[in-house]
Short mmCIF file of C-alpha atoms and ligand atoms in Angstrom, two decimals:
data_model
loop_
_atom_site.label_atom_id
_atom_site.label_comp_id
_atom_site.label_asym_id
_atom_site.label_seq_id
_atom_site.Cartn_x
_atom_site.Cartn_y
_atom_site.Cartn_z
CA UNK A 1 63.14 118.98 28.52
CA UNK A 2 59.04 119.05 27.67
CA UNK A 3 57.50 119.47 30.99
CA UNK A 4 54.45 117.05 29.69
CA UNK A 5 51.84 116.11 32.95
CA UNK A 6 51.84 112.65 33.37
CA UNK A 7 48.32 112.18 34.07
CA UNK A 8 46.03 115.03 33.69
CA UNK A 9 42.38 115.47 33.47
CA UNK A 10 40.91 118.76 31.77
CA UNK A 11 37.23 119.91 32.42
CA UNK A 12 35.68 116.62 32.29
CA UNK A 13 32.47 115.65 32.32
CA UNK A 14 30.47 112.63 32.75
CA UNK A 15 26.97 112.41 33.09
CA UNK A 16 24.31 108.88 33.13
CA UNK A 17 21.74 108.45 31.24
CA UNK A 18 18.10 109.46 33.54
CA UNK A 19 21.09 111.40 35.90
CA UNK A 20 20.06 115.29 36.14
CA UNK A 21 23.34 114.96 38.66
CA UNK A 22 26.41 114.70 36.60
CA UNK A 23 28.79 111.79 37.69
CA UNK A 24 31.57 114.27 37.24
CA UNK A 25 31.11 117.40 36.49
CA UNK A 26 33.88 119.87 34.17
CA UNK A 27 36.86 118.54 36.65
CA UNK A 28 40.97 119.06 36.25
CA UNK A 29 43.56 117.55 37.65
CA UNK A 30 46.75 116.49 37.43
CA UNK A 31 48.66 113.35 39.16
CA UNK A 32 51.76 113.33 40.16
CA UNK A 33 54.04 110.29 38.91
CA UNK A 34 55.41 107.90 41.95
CA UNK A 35 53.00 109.21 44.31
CA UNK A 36 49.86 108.08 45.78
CA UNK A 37 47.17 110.55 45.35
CA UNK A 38 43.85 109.56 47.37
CA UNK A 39 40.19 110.93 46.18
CA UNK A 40 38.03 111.36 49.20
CA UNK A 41 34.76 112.30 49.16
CA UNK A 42 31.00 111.03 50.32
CA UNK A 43 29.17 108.15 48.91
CA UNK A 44 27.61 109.15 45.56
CA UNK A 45 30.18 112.12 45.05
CA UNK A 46 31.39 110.64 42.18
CA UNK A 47 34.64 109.26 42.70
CA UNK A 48 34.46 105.82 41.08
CA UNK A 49 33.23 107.79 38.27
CA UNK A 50 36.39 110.09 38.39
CA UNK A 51 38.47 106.89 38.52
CA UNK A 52 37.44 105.26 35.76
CA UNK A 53 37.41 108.45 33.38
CA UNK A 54 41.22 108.44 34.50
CA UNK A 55 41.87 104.79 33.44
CA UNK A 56 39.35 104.52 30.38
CA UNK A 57 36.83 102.23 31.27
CA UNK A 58 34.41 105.22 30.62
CA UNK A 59 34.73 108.17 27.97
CA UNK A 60 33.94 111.31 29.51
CA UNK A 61 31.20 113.34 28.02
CA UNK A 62 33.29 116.60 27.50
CA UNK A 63 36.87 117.15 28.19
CA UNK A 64 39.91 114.89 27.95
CA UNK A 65 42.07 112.66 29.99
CA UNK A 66 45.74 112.32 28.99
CA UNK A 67 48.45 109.91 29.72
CA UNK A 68 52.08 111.33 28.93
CA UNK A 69 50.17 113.59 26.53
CA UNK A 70 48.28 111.22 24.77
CA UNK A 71 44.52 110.98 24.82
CA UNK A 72 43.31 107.92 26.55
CA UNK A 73 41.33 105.45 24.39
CA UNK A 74 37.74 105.19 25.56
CA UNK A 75 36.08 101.44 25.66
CA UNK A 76 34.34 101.93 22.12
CA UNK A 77 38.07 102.76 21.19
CA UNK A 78 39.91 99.71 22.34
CA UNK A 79 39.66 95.90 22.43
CA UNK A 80 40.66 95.79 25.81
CA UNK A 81 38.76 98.51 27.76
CA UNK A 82 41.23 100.28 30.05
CA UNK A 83 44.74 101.80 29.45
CA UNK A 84 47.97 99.19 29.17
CA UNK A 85 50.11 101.06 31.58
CA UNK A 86 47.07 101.01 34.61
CA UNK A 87 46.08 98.29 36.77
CA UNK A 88 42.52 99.04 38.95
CA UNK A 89 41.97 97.11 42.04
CA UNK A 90 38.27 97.27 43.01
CA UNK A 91 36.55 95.19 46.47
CA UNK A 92 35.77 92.39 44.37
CA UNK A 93 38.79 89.78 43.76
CA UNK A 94 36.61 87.88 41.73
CA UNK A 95 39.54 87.88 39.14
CA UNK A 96 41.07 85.68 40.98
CA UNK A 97 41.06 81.76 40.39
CA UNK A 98 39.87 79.98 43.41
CA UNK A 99 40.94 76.68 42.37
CA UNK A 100 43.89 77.81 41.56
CA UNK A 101 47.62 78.52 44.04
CA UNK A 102 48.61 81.73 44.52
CA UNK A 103 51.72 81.47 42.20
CA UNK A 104 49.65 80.40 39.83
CA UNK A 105 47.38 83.45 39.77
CA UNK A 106 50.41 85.69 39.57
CA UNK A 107 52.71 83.42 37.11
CA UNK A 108 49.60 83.04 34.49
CA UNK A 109 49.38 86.89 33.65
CA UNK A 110 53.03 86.59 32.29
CA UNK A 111 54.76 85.43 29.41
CA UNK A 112 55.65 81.97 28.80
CA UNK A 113 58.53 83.14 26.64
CA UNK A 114 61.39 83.26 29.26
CA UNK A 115 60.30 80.65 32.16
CA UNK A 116 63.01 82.07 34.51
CA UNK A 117 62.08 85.62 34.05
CA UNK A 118 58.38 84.74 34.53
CA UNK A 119 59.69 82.43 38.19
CA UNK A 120 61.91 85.60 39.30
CA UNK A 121 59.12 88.20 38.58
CA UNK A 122 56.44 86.24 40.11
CA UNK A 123 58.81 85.56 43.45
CA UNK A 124 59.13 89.28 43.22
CA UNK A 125 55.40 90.47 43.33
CA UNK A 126 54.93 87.99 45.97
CA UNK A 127 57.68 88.98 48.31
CA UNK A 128 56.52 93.03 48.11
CA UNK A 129 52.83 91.92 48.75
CA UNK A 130 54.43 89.85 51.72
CA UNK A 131 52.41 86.89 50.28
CA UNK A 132 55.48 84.88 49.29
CA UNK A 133 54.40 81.78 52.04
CA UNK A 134 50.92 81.59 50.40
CA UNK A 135 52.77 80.38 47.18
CA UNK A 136 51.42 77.03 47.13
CA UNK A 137 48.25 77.50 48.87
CA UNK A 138 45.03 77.24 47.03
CA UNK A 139 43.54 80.45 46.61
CA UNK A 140 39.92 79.36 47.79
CA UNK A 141 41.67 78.85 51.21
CA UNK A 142 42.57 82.90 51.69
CA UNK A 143 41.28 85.32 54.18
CA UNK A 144 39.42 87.89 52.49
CA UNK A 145 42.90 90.34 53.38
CA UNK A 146 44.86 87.75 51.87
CA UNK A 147 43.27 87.24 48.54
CA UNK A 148 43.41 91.04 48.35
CA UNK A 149 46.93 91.22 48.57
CA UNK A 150 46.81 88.74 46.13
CA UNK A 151 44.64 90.81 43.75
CA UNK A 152 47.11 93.78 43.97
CA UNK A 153 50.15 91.27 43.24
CA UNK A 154 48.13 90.30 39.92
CA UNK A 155 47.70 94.20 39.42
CA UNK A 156 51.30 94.57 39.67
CA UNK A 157 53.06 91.29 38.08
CA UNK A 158 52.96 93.00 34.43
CA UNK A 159 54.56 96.54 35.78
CA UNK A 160 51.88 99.20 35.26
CA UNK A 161 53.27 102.26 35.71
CA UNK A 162 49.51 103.32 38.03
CA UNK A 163 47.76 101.24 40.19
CA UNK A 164 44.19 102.81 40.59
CA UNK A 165 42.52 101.03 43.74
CA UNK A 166 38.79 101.97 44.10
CA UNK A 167 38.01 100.91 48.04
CA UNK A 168 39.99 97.98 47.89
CA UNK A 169 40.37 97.69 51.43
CA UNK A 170 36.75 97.96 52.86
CA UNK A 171 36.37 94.37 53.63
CA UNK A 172 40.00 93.96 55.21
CA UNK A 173 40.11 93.87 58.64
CA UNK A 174 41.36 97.24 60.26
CA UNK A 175 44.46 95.19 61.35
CA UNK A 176 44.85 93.60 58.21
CA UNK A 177 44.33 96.92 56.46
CA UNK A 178 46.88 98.81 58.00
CA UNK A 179 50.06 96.38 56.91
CA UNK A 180 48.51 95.93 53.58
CA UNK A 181 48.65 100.31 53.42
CA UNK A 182 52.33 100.16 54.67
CA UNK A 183 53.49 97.43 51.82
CA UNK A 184 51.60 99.53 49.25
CA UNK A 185 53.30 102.90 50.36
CA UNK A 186 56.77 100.74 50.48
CA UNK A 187 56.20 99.07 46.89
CA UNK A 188 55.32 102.94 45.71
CA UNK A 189 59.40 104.16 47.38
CA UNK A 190 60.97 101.16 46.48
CA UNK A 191 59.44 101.06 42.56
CA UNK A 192 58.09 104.43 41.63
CA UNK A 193 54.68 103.14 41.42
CA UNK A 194 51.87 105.55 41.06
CA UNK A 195 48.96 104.99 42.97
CA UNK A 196 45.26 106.76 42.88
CA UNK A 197 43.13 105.66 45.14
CA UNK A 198 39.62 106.42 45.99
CA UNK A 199 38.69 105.79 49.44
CA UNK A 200 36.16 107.48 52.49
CA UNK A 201 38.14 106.44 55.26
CA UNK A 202 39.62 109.14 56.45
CA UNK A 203 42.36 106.89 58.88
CA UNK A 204 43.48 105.64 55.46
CA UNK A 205 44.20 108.59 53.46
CA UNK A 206 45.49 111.01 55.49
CA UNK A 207 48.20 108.11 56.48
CA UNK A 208 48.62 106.84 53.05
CA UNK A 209 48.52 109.63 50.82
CA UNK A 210 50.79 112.21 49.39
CA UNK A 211 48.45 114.08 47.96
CA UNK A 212 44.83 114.91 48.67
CA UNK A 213 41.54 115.55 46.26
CA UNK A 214 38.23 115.85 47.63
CA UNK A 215 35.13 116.22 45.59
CA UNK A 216 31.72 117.03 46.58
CA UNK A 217 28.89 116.07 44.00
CA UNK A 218 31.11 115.55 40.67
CA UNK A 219 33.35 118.47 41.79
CA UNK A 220 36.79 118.94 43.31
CA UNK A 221 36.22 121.66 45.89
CA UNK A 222 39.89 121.39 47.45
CA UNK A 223 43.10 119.38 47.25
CA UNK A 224 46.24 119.37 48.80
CA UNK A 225 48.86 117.83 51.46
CA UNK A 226 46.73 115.80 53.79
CA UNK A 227 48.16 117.62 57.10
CA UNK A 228 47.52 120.63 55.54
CA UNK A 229 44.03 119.75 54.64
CA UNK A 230 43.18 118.27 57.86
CA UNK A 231 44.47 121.25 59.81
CA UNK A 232 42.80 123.69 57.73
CA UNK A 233 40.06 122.69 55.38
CA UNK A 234 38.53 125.38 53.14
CA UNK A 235 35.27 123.66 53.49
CA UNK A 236 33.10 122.42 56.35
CA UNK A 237 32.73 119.67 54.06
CA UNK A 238 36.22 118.66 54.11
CA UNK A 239 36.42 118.64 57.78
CA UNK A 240 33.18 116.23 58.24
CA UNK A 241 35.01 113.87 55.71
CA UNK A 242 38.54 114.22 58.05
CA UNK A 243 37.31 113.35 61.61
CA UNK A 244 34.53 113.11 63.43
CA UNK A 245 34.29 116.96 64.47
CA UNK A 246 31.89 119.03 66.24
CA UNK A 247 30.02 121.27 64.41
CA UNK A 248 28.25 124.47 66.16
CA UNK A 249 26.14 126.97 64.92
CA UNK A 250 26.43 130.58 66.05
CA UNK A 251 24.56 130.43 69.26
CA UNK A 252 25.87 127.29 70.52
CA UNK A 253 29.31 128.60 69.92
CA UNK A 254 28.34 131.30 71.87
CA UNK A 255 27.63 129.50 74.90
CA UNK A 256 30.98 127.30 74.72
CA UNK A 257 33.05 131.11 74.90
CA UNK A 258 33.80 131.35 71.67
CA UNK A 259 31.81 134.68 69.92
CA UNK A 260 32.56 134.49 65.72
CA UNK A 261 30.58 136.33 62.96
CA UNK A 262 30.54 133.15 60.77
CA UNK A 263 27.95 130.44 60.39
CA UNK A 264 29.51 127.62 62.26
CA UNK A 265 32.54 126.70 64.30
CA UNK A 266 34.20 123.56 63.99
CA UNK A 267 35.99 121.73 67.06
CA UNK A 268 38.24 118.97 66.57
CA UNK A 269 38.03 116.37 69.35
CA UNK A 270 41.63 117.04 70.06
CA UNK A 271 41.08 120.61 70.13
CA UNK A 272 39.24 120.43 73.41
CA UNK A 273 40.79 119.48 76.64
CA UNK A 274 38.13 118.86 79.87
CA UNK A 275 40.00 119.89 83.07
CA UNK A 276 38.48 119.18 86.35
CA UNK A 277 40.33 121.86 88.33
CA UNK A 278 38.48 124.91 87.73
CA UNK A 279 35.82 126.74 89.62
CA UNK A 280 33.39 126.65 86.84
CA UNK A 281 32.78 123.35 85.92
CA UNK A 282 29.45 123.61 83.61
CA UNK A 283 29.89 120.26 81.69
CA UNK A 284 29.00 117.02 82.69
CA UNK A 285 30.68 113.93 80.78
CA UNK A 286 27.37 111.72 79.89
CA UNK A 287 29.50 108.79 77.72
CA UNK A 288 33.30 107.52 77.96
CA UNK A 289 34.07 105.48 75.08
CA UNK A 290 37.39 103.37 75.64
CA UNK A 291 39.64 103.13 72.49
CA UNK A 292 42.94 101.77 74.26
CA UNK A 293 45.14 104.26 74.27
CA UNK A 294 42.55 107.07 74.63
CA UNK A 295 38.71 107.83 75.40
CA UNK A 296 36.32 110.09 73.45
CA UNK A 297 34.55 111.76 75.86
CA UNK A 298 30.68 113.08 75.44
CA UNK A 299 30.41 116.14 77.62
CA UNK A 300 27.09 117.82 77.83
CA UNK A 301 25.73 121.87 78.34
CA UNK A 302 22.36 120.91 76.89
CA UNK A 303 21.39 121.88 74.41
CA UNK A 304 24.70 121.54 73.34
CA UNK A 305 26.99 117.68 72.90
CA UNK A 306 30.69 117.61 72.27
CA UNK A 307 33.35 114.90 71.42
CA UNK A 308 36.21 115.39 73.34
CA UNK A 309 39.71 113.22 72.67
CA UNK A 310 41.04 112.02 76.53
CA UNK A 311 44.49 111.03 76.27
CA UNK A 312 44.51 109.52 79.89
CA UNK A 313 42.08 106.78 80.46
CA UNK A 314 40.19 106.57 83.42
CA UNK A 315 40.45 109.84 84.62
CA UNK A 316 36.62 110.75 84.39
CA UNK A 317 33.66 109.11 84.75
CA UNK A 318 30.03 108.93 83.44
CA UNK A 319 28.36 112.17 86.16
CA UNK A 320 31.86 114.36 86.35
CA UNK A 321 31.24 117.71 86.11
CA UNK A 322 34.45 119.20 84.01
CA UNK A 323 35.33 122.75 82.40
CA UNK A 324 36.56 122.50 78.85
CA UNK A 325 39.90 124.58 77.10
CA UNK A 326 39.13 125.38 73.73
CA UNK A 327 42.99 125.63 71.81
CA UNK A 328 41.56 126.20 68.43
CA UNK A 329 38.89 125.95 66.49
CA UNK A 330 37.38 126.65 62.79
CA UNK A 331 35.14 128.81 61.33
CA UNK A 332 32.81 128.04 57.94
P1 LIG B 401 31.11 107.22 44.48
O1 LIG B 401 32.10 106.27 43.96
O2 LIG B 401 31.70 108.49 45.01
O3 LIG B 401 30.18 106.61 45.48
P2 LIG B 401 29.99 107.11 41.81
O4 LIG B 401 31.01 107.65 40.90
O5 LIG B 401 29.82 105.65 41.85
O6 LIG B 401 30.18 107.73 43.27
O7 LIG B 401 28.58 107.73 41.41
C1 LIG B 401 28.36 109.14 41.22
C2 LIG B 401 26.91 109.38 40.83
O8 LIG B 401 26.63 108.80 39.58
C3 LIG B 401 25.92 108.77 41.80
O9 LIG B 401 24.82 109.64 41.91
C4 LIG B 401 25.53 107.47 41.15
O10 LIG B 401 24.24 107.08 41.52
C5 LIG B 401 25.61 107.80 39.68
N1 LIG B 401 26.00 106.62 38.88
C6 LIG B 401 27.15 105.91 39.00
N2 LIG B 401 27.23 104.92 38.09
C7 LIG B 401 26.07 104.98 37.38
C8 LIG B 401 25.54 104.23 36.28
N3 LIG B 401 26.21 103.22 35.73
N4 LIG B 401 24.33 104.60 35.82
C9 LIG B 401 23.63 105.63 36.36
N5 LIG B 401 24.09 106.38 37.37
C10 LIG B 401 25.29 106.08 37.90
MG1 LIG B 402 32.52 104.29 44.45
#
């Protein structure tokens, strides 16, 4: 039994021509087979970059990528740039054929050899993408979340063994988005797909992934279990990439209670509770933004603004003075 990484990634490098910033700069990494592994990390931080080391469209500079212990071809190296057991699903579906019905886009990518194979497997990839009632529609007709299912079903009809998806769902509408997640996360139980996706929403990875890699100008500066991550991030950075937290410096810290020898503090909107039974109430609440089930609150001590999660609606207005229980918070 050779204990061989599936995919791994040692001290890579990739820098652009005219970059002083390297795209990606001396990173490892290993994925994890038949689990989907998201790369989060700010716009320009390299993860497209890191993607495409991983499937081959680029050579890296220094350092090697290997599949199942093999070296992955670069493009100069193959015919067809990109490795034969990956699939990469990018915003654009311009793959697609417009003119042509969504069987059609599927059933072309496979061989003509055995016709009832080719009917069964493209009845297949339709049915996990939940697309299988768009068979005979023309593909010019889709919503932009359908013809993205429809890319990731052509990703899928010749069985790669990854599916890399660089942002594939920004232009999906959130509702849209969120089925299109689940069937992906089903199609990895029920196949042993593995997925690596690159993404900065931080709704969609922490409920999609397994595992967790964030990287910060060309680097990796943590990974991990997305709870894990999101409860206790190693890096300020991490935590402004997770949620939309409050950061305070020293002295404001100070004035919210809370005395720390650090730099910063970091509250969580759910980590702070307004109550408006207490004596001292030193906070006024100067926005309620309704979300449905909940409000974020803006509660002001000037100089000082926080976001506050409100799990009951309604309960305070724009003016209320409130006091505010701190039940945890971070320090960077
Ligand atoms: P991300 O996907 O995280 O937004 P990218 O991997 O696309 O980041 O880019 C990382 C860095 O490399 C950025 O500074 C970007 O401007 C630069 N870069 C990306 N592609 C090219 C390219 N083809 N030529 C020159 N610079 C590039
Ligand atoms: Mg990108």
């Amino acid at each position: 039994m050779t204990d061989t990484p599936f995919l791994q990634a040692t001290a890579i490098t990739k820098t652009y021509p005219g970059e002083r910033v390297a795209g990606v700069k001396r990173t490892s990494l290993t994925i994890e087979p038949q689990k989907i592994t998201a790369i989060i990390g700010e716009s320009g931080s390299g993860k497209s970059t890191l993607l495409r080391l991983l499937y081959g469209l680029l050579s890296p500079d220094e350092g090697t990528v290997q599949f199942k212990g093999e070296r992955i071809w670069g493009p100069e190296e193959k015919l067809i740039p990109g490795h034969d057991a990956m699939k990469m699903v990018t915003q654009d579906t311009d793959g697609l054929n417009v003119y042509a019905k969504v069987w059609d886009n599927i059933a072309v990518l496979l061989p003509n050899t055995d016709v009832a194979t080719k009917e069964e497997r493209t009845t297949q990839v339709l049915k996990q993408l939940n697309i299988l009632h768009l068979a005979d529609k023309q593909a010019f007709f889709l919503s932009g979340g359908e013809k993205q299912r429809v890319a990731i079903a052509r990703a899928l009809a010749t069985r790669p063994e990854v599916l890399l998806l660089d942002e594939p769902f920004n232009q999906v509408d959130t509702s849209f988005r969120e089925g299109l997640q689940q069937d992906i996360r089903q199609v990895v139980h029920d196949t042993g797909l593995t997925v690596i996706m690159v993404s900065h929403d931080p709704a969609e990875v922490l409920s999609m992934a397994d595992e967790l890699i964030v990287l910060k100008e060309g680097e990796i500066i943590e990974s991990g279990h997305p709870k894990s991550l999101y409860q206790n991030p190693q890096n300020l950075y991490t935590a402004r990439l997770l949620t939309n937290c409050n950061v305070l410096n020293k002295e404001d810290a100070k004035k919210c209670g809370i005395s720390t020898g650090a730099g910063n503090i970091v509250i969580y909107p759910e980590w702070a509770t307004p109550t408006g039974s207490w004596t001292r109430k030193d906070w006024t609440v100067k926005q309620v933004l309704f979300k449905g089930s909940y409000e974020d609150l803006l509660i002001e001590k000037a100089p000082i603004t926080l976001r506050l999660l409100n799990d009951q609606p309604g309960k305070y207005q724009v003016g209320d003075k409130v006091h505010i229980k701190v039940s945890k918070y971070l320090e960077f």
